[in-house]
């Protein structure tokens, strides 16, 4: 695989990465490669499985960082129509000519709700193209009786989300013979670890706990600025189209897109030192405990009047539970008063954000716009406090327009088909400030 970039060479010394790989391999039954972040692993996967200039079907309700990773890999994002209630890819609403033009499909599994991967797997096999799974939010989710991440030719996981390590990721692949090649590709792209970065990583949790434990919210924000640059004034980062056009012109090139890909995680391609690896391993050892608590909180939130449960899919241990509220800014403020920070908002959808210069627009954008505007992702580990705060605030549920739901069905039985004339509304770029947002995808 010609990555087109030189790095420090192979820097995967020691046994700790191997132990992490073995742990996740035991959960998935597939080859696993430790990477410093999910976004880094996704770039490696896209470069390995997709030809430069290829077209990748993806969800428009996704982190902008993932969008820029696709561009950095020299690929053209193609925005998919979505199911309006969970933002999963609506297979039947993708036009036939679009399917025939694709080089790969990239799932999102937003907040841990699985995309219809059994059907996508079958479609990709029929087309002879790879299925790539972004499982950053879905390390404990299942689809079709198998773990999310066990369906695709490759899958990427974040160890910053459920695991809570604030670093690390896993690149998994179906072919066990590819492990060595993928490790070599990662080694060429990594930057050497720095003592100052290891020190900042080591002290960050204690600094956060200290200022938040004292109730010093302004101090907490100041500490976070010192420990990691804040680069968003709103939900989406600034696009900077002129600079982005120049970067796209040099793709595939991760370095040229670094200003976009590194946002919220400047160490995304940094070699992991022993402090990071030890903390990740410790946190990973508690994963099942976290997943069980997440499943309980998810069940509680799905029983509220703001939820739209997926029929027949069981209760997944979601990373965030999307509740649907009429006035999301007011709901965010109500939760903030209880010390609950709402992050992982993806509004507006990527095609509205980036425009047709940088992506193929969705053929049916209304569902994505409605979801992006009204979804309130709530941490299931704070479920009881969140429900109490929303009840006290009088938050009203948001009802999707009939044109978006009249032909909808359980995602695993048949896909939603968009009807013309759905709610479009005015595209908002979000009134929420960066101070109110949590971290982005790893």
mmCIF file of N, CA and C in Angstrom, residues 12 21 33-42 44 156-157 159 167-171 182 186 190 268 270 272 280:
data_model
loop_
_atom_site.group_PDB
_atom_site.id
_atom_site.type_symbol
_atom_site.label_atom_id
_atom_site.label_comp_id
_atom_site.label_asym_id
_atom_site.label_seq_id
_atom_site.Cartn_x
_atom_site.Cartn_y
_atom_site.Cartn_z
ATOM 1 N N UNK A 12 6.317 0.464 17.039
ATOM 2 C CA UNK A 12 5.397 -0.327 17.843
ATOM 3 C C UNK A 12 6.197 -1.277 18.734
ATOM 4 N N UNK A 21 -4.706 -5.281 21.576
ATOM 5 C CA UNK A 21 -5.197 -5.938 20.370
ATOM 6 C C UNK A 21 -5.821 -7.289 20.693
ATOM 7 N N UNK A 33 -5.587 -4.169 15.142
ATOM 8 C CA UNK A 33 -4.353 -3.389 15.152
ATOM 9 C C UNK A 33 -4.585 -2.156 16.010
ATOM 10 N N UNK A 34 -3.741 -1.942 17.012
ATOM 11 C CA UNK A 34 -3.878 -0.747 17.846
ATOM 12 C C UNK A 34 -3.449 0.488 17.049
ATOM 13 N N UNK A 35 -4.227 1.550 17.168
ATOM 14 C CA UNK A 35 -3.919 2.834 16.527
ATOM 15 C C UNK A 35 -4.115 3.939 17.567
ATOM 16 N N UNK A 36 -3.477 5.106 17.383
ATOM 17 C CA UNK A 36 -3.593 6.166 18.395
ATOM 18 C C UNK A 36 -4.960 6.817 18.462
ATOM 19 N N UNK A 37 -5.781 6.658 17.418
ATOM 20 C CA UNK A 37 -7.125 7.240 17.423
ATOM 21 C C UNK A 37 -7.961 6.560 16.354
ATOM 22 N N UNK A 38 -9.269 6.683 16.513
ATOM 23 C CA UNK A 38 -10.187 6.114 15.534
ATOM 24 C C UNK A 38 -10.016 6.783 14.173
ATOM 25 N N UNK A 39 -9.882 8.095 14.161
ATOM 26 C CA UNK A 39 -9.760 8.814 12.887
ATOM 27 C C UNK A 39 -8.498 8.404 12.137
ATOM 28 N N UNK A 40 -7.413 8.176 12.885
ATOM 29 C CA UNK A 40 -6.176 7.709 12.260
ATOM 30 C C UNK A 40 -6.387 6.334 11.634
ATOM 31 N N UNK A 41 -7.030 5.437 12.380
ATOM 32 C CA UNK A 41 -7.299 4.110 11.840
ATOM 33 C C UNK A 41 -8.184 4.142 10.614
ATOM 34 N N UNK A 42 -9.148 5.063 10.608
ATOM 35 C CA UNK A 42 -10.030 5.177 9.444
ATOM 36 C C UNK A 42 -9.255 5.636 8.220
ATOM 37 N N UNK A 44 -6.115 5.074 7.537
ATOM 38 C CA UNK A 44 -5.340 3.915 7.064
ATOM 39 C C UNK A 44 -6.242 2.943 6.312
ATOM 40 N N UNK A 156 -13.297 0.421 12.532
ATOM 41 C CA UNK A 156 -12.467 1.215 13.430
ATOM 42 C C UNK A 156 -13.258 1.511 14.702
ATOM 43 N N UNK A 157 -12.579 1.449 15.829
ATOM 44 C CA UNK A 157 -13.169 1.689 17.134
ATOM 45 C C UNK A 157 -12.410 2.798 17.847
ATOM 46 N N UNK A 159 -11.280 4.191 21.560
ATOM 47 C CA UNK A 159 -11.124 3.848 22.966
ATOM 48 C C UNK A 159 -11.289 5.078 23.849
ATOM 49 N N UNK A 167 -7.956 8.435 24.551
ATOM 50 C CA UNK A 167 -6.869 8.172 23.604
ATOM 51 C C UNK A 167 -7.044 6.760 23.085
ATOM 52 N N UNK A 168 -6.474 6.504 21.926
ATOM 53 C CA UNK A 168 -6.384 5.152 21.411
ATOM 54 C C UNK A 168 -7.561 4.720 20.570
ATOM 55 N N UNK A 169 -7.310 3.744 19.724
ATOM 56 C CA UNK A 169 -8.334 3.176 18.867
ATOM 57 C C UNK A 169 -7.898 1.807 18.383
ATOM 58 N N UNK A 170 -8.791 1.152 17.682
ATOM 59 C CA UNK A 170 -8.524 -0.175 17.116
ATOM 60 C C UNK A 170 -8.955 -0.176 15.662
ATOM 61 N N UNK A 171 -8.086 -0.655 14.792
ATOM 62 C CA UNK A 171 -8.411 -0.935 13.394
ATOM 63 C C UNK A 171 -8.517 -2.446 13.260
ATOM 64 N N UNK A 182 -0.995 -3.605 7.701
ATOM 65 C CA UNK A 182 -1.656 -2.454 8.313
ATOM 66 C C UNK A 182 -0.788 -1.841 9.417
ATOM 67 N N UNK A 186 0.587 1.991 9.456
ATOM 68 C CA UNK A 186 0.419 2.883 10.603
ATOM 69 C C UNK A 186 1.759 3.444 11.048
ATOM 70 N N UNK A 190 2.752 7.510 11.824
ATOM 71 C CA UNK A 190 2.802 8.000 13.194
ATOM 72 C C UNK A 190 3.867 9.075 13.368
ATOM 73 N N UNK A 268 -3.869 12.845 17.515
ATOM 74 C CA UNK A 268 -4.555 11.748 16.825
ATOM 75 C C UNK A 268 -3.606 10.812 16.092
ATOM 76 N N UNK A 270 -0.198 10.575 17.081
ATOM 77 C CA UNK A 270 0.982 10.512 17.930
ATOM 78 C C UNK A 270 1.183 9.101 18.465
ATOM 79 N N UNK A 272 1.647 6.294 20.873
ATOM 80 C CA UNK A 272 1.196 6.203 22.257
ATOM 81 C C UNK A 272 2.334 5.770 23.169
ATOM 82 N N UNK A 280 -5.227 3.107 29.037
ATOM 83 C CA UNK A 280 -6.182 2.500 28.109
ATOM 84 C C UNK A 280 -6.464 1.061 28.502
#
